[in-house]
Amino acid sequence: MVAPVAAPRGRSRGVVLSLFSLCGWGWVSGQIRYSVLEESEVGTAVGNVAQDLGLKVEQLAGRRLRLGSEESRQHFAVRLDSGVLVVSERLDRERLCGAASSCVLSVQVVAENPLQLFRLEVEILDLNDNSPSFPTARRSLRIAESAAVATRFPLESAQDPDVGTNAVGSYRLNPNSHFSLDVKQLQDGKLFPELVLERALDREERPELQLVLTAVDGGSPARSGTAQITVQVLDINDNAPAFDRATYKVQIPENTPVGALLLQLNASDPDEGPNGETQYSFGVHTSEAVRRLFALDPHSGEVRVSGELDFEESPFYEIHVRARDRGVPEMEGHCVLQVEVEDANDNPPEVLLTSLLNPVPEDTPPETVVGLFNVRDRDSGANGDVSLEISPSVPFAVRSLQNHFSLVTRQSLDRETTSQYVVQLIAQDGGSPALTTSLTLLLNVSDVNDNPPRFLQPSYDAFVPENSPPGSLLCTVSASDPDDGDNSLLVYSIEGHVQGAPASSYVHINPNDGNLYAQRTFDFELLQVLPISVAVRDSGSLPLHANVTVYIFVLDQNDHSPTILHPAGNGDVPTPERVPLSAPPGYLVTKVTAVDADAGYNAWLSYRLLPESTEPSLFHVSQYTGEVRTARVLRDTDVAVQQLLILVADNGDPPLSTTVTISVALEEEALEESYKPRDFLAGAKEKPDLTLYLIIALAAVSTVALATVTLLAAWCLRRRGRAAASPRCCWAAESPSRDFFNHSSPNDFLFVKPFSHSSTAETVAAYEQVTSTLASPCDGVRDGGSRSVAKLVKSHLQNKNLGQLYPFLFALVIASTSRIIL
Ligand SMILES: *[C@@H]1O[C@H](CO)[C@@H](O)[C@H](O)[C@H]1NC(C)=O
Ligand SMILES: *[C@@H]1O[C@H](CO)[C@@H](O)[C@H](O)[C@H]1NC(C)=O
């Protein structure tokens, strides 16, 4: 529309006259221009076209005046009756011309007869018929709460199709607490509103603000439009999670089961979304132990027991807890959880042996400390109070000094009685129920050399046949020592002297086993009894001794032949015995006297007439006495000089013998008295003064004997009392000497018969009997022996058998005396 207007303007050469009125007209040379207000009523006259074109009203119909273009006809119409251009429809300037500041419509008028084309311009004048409006009536603005003061937020401008003063002239903002409005004017005059933050936002205080922006135009009356602006305050993580309290205190018994709830923590964070999502975790100061023993749920804040709580390990825990939100950057709050663990009696007492004297020497005096203990209980209070008890049956006691205990001896010890003690210590605490611990000690008692060795017998008898080769075992002495180890390691030795020579030159002893060996050959005829002192000592550092006497009895062997004392031996020509022919049978011719250096049976001689004699039937030789008597009446026919061959044999095994030759001369006259003085025994009975003499002697001897027997008995009783403890006291009962006596001649009782045979034999036999009786005076059998000696003496006295009693008593006295001396 504008372009067609411009084109005729270029061609017009005249002045354009414009007349503005409600229905103004313009006189324009070559160009007519009208103006009309928009929104005018239909039929409103724009201008008188006929008049302005110089046409007559009456000609109008004839010339068929009309509007040339369709567009023109749409807006306007020409009244043929008046030639006035009227508005044929409602005109909206904003629709026809938009935002252009001037709006001119080109109108063509056509007239026929002659055909003429006229151009008109109609300017449509603006009317304030539009209110400012915002493209978005409701807007929301998201602003972080952290936005700085004075930050600007551009807003949409309002639109107003009206132009000029009718367009938007100003903006207003409703009063509010945070924002102000600033309007910028661009060079083209357009206005741009901006929000300016005047005061910091806080989502937690006001999450949302409602603003109303009003645009006002400059028309009169002014029109306005509004827009609703909702300011959403965006959350910023500006709040840290906060706990109710900075410190929590909790008490919990030890041994609380795993999983038990300790406490539920709660931290609040007013921020929203992730900024307010709280997660719990242990703080950086949390110890490793706490992490092991407690569990913290990151979401719920529950603190639970997750390990074995042990009061003894730690009675107190401090848990640092951190609550952290998930904002960016994250913020955190802290609290401390103080956990007190309460003690339970869950620890038995402990007994620690710090030192122990083991083994304990047996000479340790009472109240000596042999062990030190520490006792402790990891519980506290009464749960940790410990008492220590000891088994009552041992000689040890416990002494205490606070928690230190010592083990002392209660009485003296004796290893020989008890060498080992099982000591049980029981520690008990004061909890309820109480816990106990027991400790068992094996205490050894070590040996001290406090016991001397002891021989098993008070004395020893050994028997060795004479002429035995050196080296033969004589006997074994044995001692015992109840001590231990070296203290009981015994060494035997020979002590002292015998007949001026060291005793060890007679016998040798094995130092280890106590075997006693002969060092030389013994001769009974020189030495019958050899008392040897044997010592034993143990091998302790201070050795202890004992000694014992070993009596070595040399046993006789038949190593001597009988020796003829009468008649005188060979070499000299024997003096013939003279026998009167008138001698009756039984006449004592002579008596052969022989001795044997041996003892006992070996010296028990018997006499026999050998058949080699001149006339063996003429004489009789007493087997035991050696008396040679005539066997019958002598006759003249008998050979005048008789040779008698007499065999003197001892009773040894094998027997040894000697022969003697006696010559007997048978004579008419013979000196009967010649032999008498020598026949001591035969004559005794016949001479009363000799008998009297013997009785006196006997009485004296008997008194001495009786006194001796009494003394012996007393001594025996005393010694038996001392030796009663030794069961081996009777050892000698099995001695070879006894065998020897018992078996040599089973049919003859040694002590009765031999006395009548030979004075030497009788003395020796009596000596042997008495010595054997005295060898062990405490022996019951020997007591019987003593009694039999007394009985024998008594029977001899009763029978007045003084000839036999005398040598017996003599031997008794000698033996007793020698025994006492020994
Ligand atoms: C205690 O004696 C026993 C044997 O009786 C022995 O096995 C143990 O080793 C001894 N203990 C000490 C400490 O001497
Ligand atoms: C043998 O023991 C006795 C006491 O029993 C003592 O008097 C004597 O001196 C001891 N002799 C030796 C050589 O030890």
PDB file of N, CA and C in Angstrom, residues 202-271:
ATOM      1  N   ASP A 202      17.174 -16.453  50.481  1.00  0.00           N
ATOM      2  CA  ASP A 202      17.416 -17.617  51.345  1.00  0.00           C
ATOM      3  C   ASP A 202      16.287 -18.598  51.119  1.00  0.00           C
ATOM      4  N   ARG A 203      16.651 -19.696  50.477  1.00  0.00           N
ATOM      5  CA  ARG A 203      15.622 -20.660  50.139  1.00  0.00           C
ATOM      6  C   ARG A 203      14.949 -21.203  51.392  1.00  0.00           C
ATOM      7  N   GLU A 204      15.796 -21.341  52.398  1.00  0.00           N
ATOM      8  CA  GLU A 204      15.244 -21.926  53.603  1.00  0.00           C
ATOM      9  C   GLU A 204      14.235 -20.975  54.258  1.00  0.00           C
ATOM     10  N   GLU A 205      14.404 -19.691  53.976  1.00  0.00           N
ATOM     11  CA  GLU A 205      13.467 -18.711  54.557  1.00  0.00           C
ATOM     12  C   GLU A 205      12.227 -18.569  53.662  1.00  0.00           C
ATOM     13  N   ARG A 206      12.478 -18.300  52.365  1.00  0.00           N
ATOM     14  CA  ARG A 206      11.364 -18.171  51.398  1.00  0.00           C
ATOM     15  C   ARG A 206      11.806 -18.868  50.133  1.00  0.00           C
ATOM     16  N   PRO A 207      11.240 -19.976  49.879  1.00  0.00           N
ATOM     17  CA  PRO A 207      11.688 -20.695  48.696  1.00  0.00           C
ATOM     18  C   PRO A 207      11.137 -20.081  47.399  1.00  0.00           C
ATOM     19  N   GLU A 208      10.150 -19.233  47.505  1.00  0.00           N
ATOM     20  CA  GLU A 208       9.485 -18.744  46.282  1.00  0.00           C
ATOM     21  C   GLU A 208       8.987 -17.309  46.508  1.00  0.00           C
ATOM     22  N   LEU A 209       9.133 -16.476  45.447  1.00  0.00           N
ATOM     23  CA  LEU A 209       8.591 -15.093  45.520  1.00  0.00           C
ATOM     24  C   LEU A 209       7.681 -14.867  44.314  1.00  0.00           C
ATOM     25  N   GLN A 210       6.578 -14.204  44.554  1.00  0.00           N
ATOM     26  CA  GLN A 210       5.653 -13.870  43.455  1.00  0.00           C
ATOM     27  C   GLN A 210       5.820 -12.382  43.119  1.00  0.00           C
ATOM     28  N   LEU A 211       6.198 -12.120  41.862  1.00  0.00           N
ATOM     29  CA  LEU A 211       6.355 -10.727  41.431  1.00  0.00           C
ATOM     30  C   LEU A 211       5.322 -10.422  40.341  1.00  0.00           C
ATOM     31  N   VAL A 212       4.884  -9.201  40.315  1.00  0.00           N
ATOM     32  CA  VAL A 212       3.959  -8.776  39.249  1.00  0.00           C
ATOM     33  C   VAL A 212       4.612  -7.587  38.526  1.00  0.00           C
ATOM     34  N   LEU A 213       4.821  -7.774  37.223  1.00  0.00           N
ATOM     35  CA  LEU A 213       5.421  -6.710  36.410  1.00  0.00           C
ATOM     36  C   LEU A 213       4.299  -6.068  35.580  1.00  0.00           C
ATOM     37  N   THR A 214       4.201  -4.796  35.672  1.00  0.00           N
ATOM     38  CA  THR A 214       3.128  -4.113  34.954  1.00  0.00           C
ATOM     39  C   THR A 214       3.747  -3.173  33.921  1.00  0.00           C
ATOM     40  N   ALA A 215       3.232  -3.284  32.689  1.00  0.00           N
ATOM     41  CA  ALA A 215       3.688  -2.367  31.627  1.00  0.00           C
ATOM     42  C   ALA A 215       2.553  -1.355  31.365  1.00  0.00           C
ATOM     43  N   VAL A 216       2.893  -0.088  31.257  1.00  0.00           N
ATOM     44  CA  VAL A 216       1.883   0.949  31.061  1.00  0.00           C
ATOM     45  C   VAL A 216       2.231   1.718  29.780  1.00  0.00           C
ATOM     46  N   ASP A 217       1.193   2.005  28.893  1.00  0.00           N
ATOM     47  CA  ASP A 217       1.490   2.782  27.679  1.00  0.00           C
ATOM     48  C   ASP A 217       1.223   4.278  27.965  1.00  0.00           C
ATOM     49  N   GLY A 218       1.533   5.078  26.951  1.00  0.00           N
ATOM     50  CA  GLY A 218       1.430   6.497  27.184  1.00  0.00           C
ATOM     51  C   GLY A 218       0.075   7.114  26.731  1.00  0.00           C
ATOM     52  N   GLY A 219      -0.827   6.262  26.318  1.00  0.00           N
ATOM     53  CA  GLY A 219      -2.112   6.751  25.844  1.00  0.00           C
ATOM     54  C   GLY A 219      -2.901   7.413  26.968  1.00  0.00           C
ATOM     55  N   SER A 220      -3.988   8.019  26.522  1.00  0.00           N
ATOM     56  CA  SER A 220      -4.804   8.668  27.523  1.00  0.00           C
ATOM     57  C   SER A 220      -6.250   8.322  27.206  1.00  0.00           C
ATOM     58  N   PRO A 221      -6.872   7.571  28.035  1.00  0.00           N
ATOM     59  CA  PRO A 221      -6.316   7.018  29.261  1.00  0.00           C
ATOM     60  C   PRO A 221      -5.299   5.899  28.982  1.00  0.00           C
ATOM     61  N   ALA A 222      -4.381   5.818  29.919  1.00  0.00           N
ATOM     62  CA  ALA A 222      -3.298   4.825  29.743  1.00  0.00           C
ATOM     63  C   ALA A 222      -3.845   3.408  29.904  1.00  0.00           C
ATOM     64  N   ARG A 223      -3.253   2.545  29.146  1.00  0.00           N
ATOM     65  CA  ARG A 223      -3.637   1.124  29.275  1.00  0.00           C
ATOM     66  C   ARG A 223      -2.436   0.352  29.809  1.00  0.00           C
ATOM     67  N   SER A 224      -2.663  -0.742  30.481  1.00  0.00           N
ATOM     68  CA  SER A 224      -1.530  -1.499  31.074  1.00  0.00           C
ATOM     69  C   SER A 224      -1.740  -3.002  30.922  1.00  0.00           C
ATOM     70  N   GLY A 225      -0.632  -3.693  31.017  1.00  0.00           N
ATOM     71  CA  GLY A 225      -0.674  -5.179  30.989  1.00  0.00           C
ATOM     72  C   GLY A 225       0.270  -5.717  32.057  1.00  0.00           C
ATOM     73  N   THR A 226      -0.021  -6.871  32.586  1.00  0.00           N
ATOM     74  CA  THR A 226       0.838  -7.401  33.657  1.00  0.00           C
ATOM     75  C   THR A 226       1.365  -8.776  33.293  1.00  0.00           C
ATOM     76  N   ALA A 227       2.437  -9.082  33.956  1.00  0.00           N
ATOM     77  CA  ALA A 227       2.980 -10.453  33.838  1.00  0.00           C
ATOM     78  C   ALA A 227       3.282 -10.963  35.256  1.00  0.00           C
ATOM     79  N   GLN A 228       2.937 -12.229  35.503  1.00  0.00           N
ATOM     80  CA  GLN A 228       3.217 -12.872  36.809  1.00  0.00           C
ATOM     81  C   GLN A 228       4.605 -13.503  36.730  1.00  0.00           C
ATOM     82  N   ILE A 229       5.469 -13.085  37.591  1.00  0.00           N
ATOM     83  CA  ILE A 229       6.817 -13.691  37.597  1.00  0.00           C
ATOM     84  C   ILE A 229       6.987 -14.427  38.919  1.00  0.00           C
ATOM     85  N   THR A 230       7.194 -15.713  38.809  1.00  0.00           N
ATOM     86  CA  THR A 230       7.439 -16.500  40.020  1.00  0.00           C
ATOM     87  C   THR A 230       8.943 -16.732  40.143  1.00  0.00           C
ATOM     88  N   VAL A 231       9.493 -16.242  41.195  1.00  0.00           N
ATOM     89  CA  VAL A 231      10.932 -16.453  41.403  1.00  0.00           C
ATOM     90  C   VAL A 231      11.099 -17.694  42.275  1.00  0.00           C
ATOM     91  N   GLN A 232      11.693 -18.696  41.691  1.00  0.00           N
ATOM     92  CA  GLN A 232      12.000 -19.912  42.492  1.00  0.00           C
ATOM     93  C   GLN A 232      13.430 -19.779  42.981  1.00  0.00           C
ATOM     94  N   VAL A 233      13.554 -19.837  44.290  1.00  0.00           N
ATOM     95  CA  VAL A 233      14.901 -19.720  44.865  1.00  0.00           C
ATOM     96  C   VAL A 233      15.530 -21.104  44.837  1.00  0.00           C
ATOM     97  N   LEU A 234      16.594 -21.199  44.110  1.00  0.00           N
ATOM     98  CA  LEU A 234      17.249 -22.510  44.006  1.00  0.00           C
ATOM     99  C   LEU A 234      18.141 -22.737  45.211  1.00  0.00           C
ATOM    100  N   ASP A 235      18.066 -24.007  45.665  1.00  0.00           N
ATOM    101  CA  ASP A 235      18.814 -24.315  46.891  1.00  0.00           C
ATOM    102  C   ASP A 235      20.303 -24.333  46.629  1.00  0.00           C
ATOM    103  N   ILE A 236      20.984 -23.793  47.538  1.00  0.00           N
ATOM    104  CA  ILE A 236      22.444 -23.866  47.551  1.00  0.00           C
ATOM    105  C   ILE A 236      22.799 -24.569  48.846  1.00  0.00           C
ATOM    106  N   ASN A 237      23.829 -25.385  48.796  1.00  0.00           N
ATOM    107  CA  ASN A 237      24.170 -26.149  49.996  1.00  0.00           C
ATOM    108  C   ASN A 237      24.845 -25.230  51.003  1.00  0.00           C
ATOM    109  N   ASP A 238      24.006 -24.481  51.630  1.00  0.00           N
ATOM    110  CA  ASP A 238      24.549 -23.487  52.542  1.00  0.00           C
ATOM    111  C   ASP A 238      24.291 -23.849  53.995  1.00  0.00           C
ATOM    112  N   ASN A 239      23.744 -25.059  54.236  1.00  0.00           N
ATOM    113  CA  ASN A 239      23.518 -25.478  55.622  1.00  0.00           C
ATOM    114  C   ASN A 239      24.222 -26.804  55.872  1.00  0.00           C
ATOM    115  N   ALA A 240      25.001 -26.851  56.907  1.00  0.00           N
ATOM    116  CA  ALA A 240      25.671 -28.100  57.284  1.00  0.00           C
ATOM    117  C   ALA A 240      24.710 -28.933  58.115  1.00  0.00           C
ATOM    118  N   PRO A 241      24.798 -30.244  57.991  1.00  0.00           N
ATOM    119  CA  PRO A 241      23.987 -31.088  58.882  1.00  0.00           C
ATOM    120  C   PRO A 241      24.366 -30.777  60.319  1.00  0.00           C
ATOM    121  N   ALA A 242      23.417 -30.753  61.215  1.00  0.00           N
ATOM    122  CA  ALA A 242      23.699 -30.399  62.613  1.00  0.00           C
ATOM    123  C   ALA A 242      23.131 -31.465  63.533  1.00  0.00           C
ATOM    124  N   PHE A 243      23.939 -31.874  64.494  1.00  0.00           N
ATOM    125  CA  PHE A 243      23.483 -32.847  65.497  1.00  0.00           C
ATOM    126  C   PHE A 243      22.773 -32.108  66.622  1.00  0.00           C
ATOM    127  N   ASP A 244      21.935 -32.859  67.337  1.00  0.00           N
ATOM    128  CA  ASP A 244      21.213 -32.251  68.457  1.00  0.00           C
ATOM    129  C   ASP A 244      22.190 -31.768  69.516  1.00  0.00           C
ATOM    130  N   ARG A 245      23.207 -32.597  69.739  1.00  0.00           N
ATOM    131  CA  ARG A 245      24.165 -32.267  70.783  1.00  0.00           C
ATOM    132  C   ARG A 245      25.571 -32.482  70.239  1.00  0.00           C
ATOM    133  N   ALA A 246      26.469 -31.800  70.816  1.00  0.00           N
ATOM    134  CA  ALA A 246      27.854 -31.962  70.368  1.00  0.00           C
ATOM    135  C   ALA A 246      28.459 -33.234  70.961  1.00  0.00           C
ATOM    136  N   THR A 247      27.989 -33.638  72.129  1.00  0.00           N
ATOM    137  CA  THR A 247      28.573 -34.795  72.805  1.00  0.00           C
ATOM    138  C   THR A 247      27.450 -35.674  73.335  1.00  0.00           C
ATOM    139  N   TYR A 248      27.582 -36.949  73.076  1.00  0.00           N
ATOM    140  CA  TYR A 248      26.636 -37.925  73.629  1.00  0.00           C
ATOM    141  C   TYR A 248      27.407 -38.834  74.563  1.00  0.00           C
ATOM    142  N   LYS A 249      26.781 -39.234  75.650  1.00  0.00           N
ATOM    143  CA  LYS A 249      27.445 -40.166  76.581  1.00  0.00           C
ATOM    144  C   LYS A 249      26.600 -41.427  76.667  1.00  0.00           C
ATOM    145  N   VAL A 250      27.269 -42.558  76.501  1.00  0.00           N
ATOM    146  CA  VAL A 250      26.564 -43.840  76.540  1.00  0.00           C
ATOM    147  C   VAL A 250      27.348 -44.784  77.434  1.00  0.00           C
ATOM    148  N   GLN A 251      26.654 -45.583  78.236  1.00  0.00           N
ATOM    149  CA  GLN A 251      27.311 -46.616  79.033  1.00  0.00           C
ATOM    150  C   GLN A 251      26.828 -47.969  78.537  1.00  0.00           C
ATOM    151  N   ILE A 252      27.772 -48.887  78.443  1.00  0.00           N
ATOM    152  CA  ILE A 252      27.411 -50.203  77.900  1.00  0.00           C
ATOM    153  C   ILE A 252      28.237 -51.256  78.602  1.00  0.00           C
ATOM    154  N   PRO A 253      27.637 -52.358  79.019  1.00  0.00           N
ATOM    155  CA  PRO A 253      28.427 -53.406  79.684  1.00  0.00           C
ATOM    156  C   PRO A 253      29.341 -54.093  78.686  1.00  0.00           C
ATOM    157  N   GLU A 254      30.508 -54.491  79.162  1.00  0.00           N
ATOM    158  CA  GLU A 254      31.399 -55.229  78.258  1.00  0.00           C
ATOM    159  C   GLU A 254      30.751 -56.556  77.898  1.00  0.00           C
ATOM    160  N   ASN A 255      31.202 -57.140  76.852  1.00  0.00           N
ATOM    161  CA  ASN A 255      30.650 -58.398  76.343  1.00  0.00           C
ATOM    162  C   ASN A 255      29.227 -58.236  75.817  1.00  0.00           C
ATOM    163  N   THR A 256      28.801 -57.001  75.543  1.00  0.00           N
ATOM    164  CA  THR A 256      27.521 -56.802  74.877  1.00  0.00           C
ATOM    165  C   THR A 256      27.591 -57.495  73.517  1.00  0.00           C
ATOM    166  N   PRO A 257      26.533 -58.225  73.166  1.00  0.00           N
ATOM    167  CA  PRO A 257      26.626 -58.997  71.928  1.00  0.00           C
ATOM    168  C   PRO A 257      26.772 -58.097  70.706  1.00  0.00           C
ATOM    169  N   VAL A 258      27.405 -58.659  69.718  1.00  0.00           N
ATOM    170  CA  VAL A 258      27.618 -57.933  68.468  1.00  0.00           C
ATOM    171  C   VAL A 258      26.254 -57.642  67.841  1.00  0.00           C
ATOM    172  N   GLY A 259      26.085 -56.435  67.382  1.00  0.00           N
ATOM    173  CA  GLY A 259      24.829 -56.066  66.739  1.00  0.00           C
ATOM    174  C   GLY A 259      23.920 -55.252  67.627  1.00  0.00           C
ATOM    175  N   ALA A 260      24.260 -55.164  68.929  1.00  0.00           N
ATOM    176  CA  ALA A 260      23.392 -54.414  69.821  1.00  0.00           C
ATOM    177  C   ALA A 260      23.447 -52.925  69.463  1.00  0.00           C
ATOM    178  N   LEU A 261      22.273 -52.290  69.570  1.00  0.00           N
ATOM    179  CA  LEU A 261      22.195 -50.869  69.215  1.00  0.00           C
ATOM    180  C   LEU A 261      22.743 -50.039  70.363  1.00  0.00           C
ATOM    181  N   LEU A 262      23.640 -49.152  70.016  1.00  0.00           N
ATOM    182  CA  LEU A 262      24.238 -48.302  71.032  1.00  0.00           C
ATOM    183  C   LEU A 262      23.457 -46.987  71.111  1.00  0.00           C
ATOM    184  N   LEU A 263      23.210 -46.417  69.961  1.00  0.00           N
ATOM    185  CA  LEU A 263      22.570 -45.109  69.929  1.00  0.00           C
ATOM    186  C   LEU A 263      22.165 -44.842  68.480  1.00  0.00           C
ATOM    187  N   GLN A 264      21.076 -44.088  68.323  1.00  0.00           N
ATOM    188  CA  GLN A 264      20.736 -43.652  66.970  1.00  0.00           C
ATOM    189  C   GLN A 264      21.007 -42.161  66.892  1.00  0.00           C
ATOM    190  N   LEU A 265      21.896 -41.796  66.004  1.00  0.00           N
ATOM    191  CA  LEU A 265      22.255 -40.390  65.850  1.00  0.00           C
ATOM    192  C   LEU A 265      21.326 -39.764  64.818  1.00  0.00           C
ATOM    193  N   ASN A 266      21.119 -38.481  64.981  1.00  0.00           N
ATOM    194  CA  ASN A 266      20.291 -37.793  64.009  1.00  0.00           C
ATOM    195  C   ASN A 266      20.846 -36.397  63.794  1.00  0.00           C
ATOM    196  N   ALA A 267      21.188 -36.119  62.558  1.00  0.00           N
ATOM    197  CA  ALA A 267      21.664 -34.791  62.215  1.00  0.00           C
ATOM    198  C   ALA A 267      20.659 -34.202  61.235  1.00  0.00           C
ATOM    199  N   SER A 268      20.309 -32.949  61.427  1.00  0.00           N
ATOM    200  CA  SER A 268      19.317 -32.341  60.525  1.00  0.00           C
ATOM    201  C   SER A 268      20.011 -31.354  59.597  1.00  0.00           C
ATOM    202  N   ASP A 269      19.483 -31.281  58.362  1.00  0.00           N
ATOM    203  CA  ASP A 269      20.040 -30.360  57.364  1.00  0.00           C
ATOM    204  C   ASP A 269      18.853 -29.751  56.635  1.00  0.00           C
ATOM    205  N   PRO A 270      18.625 -28.454  56.802  1.00  0.00           N
ATOM    206  CA  PRO A 270      17.426 -27.846  56.190  1.00  0.00           C
ATOM    207  C   PRO A 270      17.518 -27.721  54.686  1.00  0.00           C
ATOM    208  N   ASP A 271      18.695 -27.952  54.135  1.00  0.00           N
ATOM    209  CA  ASP A 271      18.777 -27.873  52.679  1.00  0.00           C
ATOM    210  C   ASP A 271      17.919 -28.941  52.054  1.00  0.00           C
TER     211      ASP A 271
END
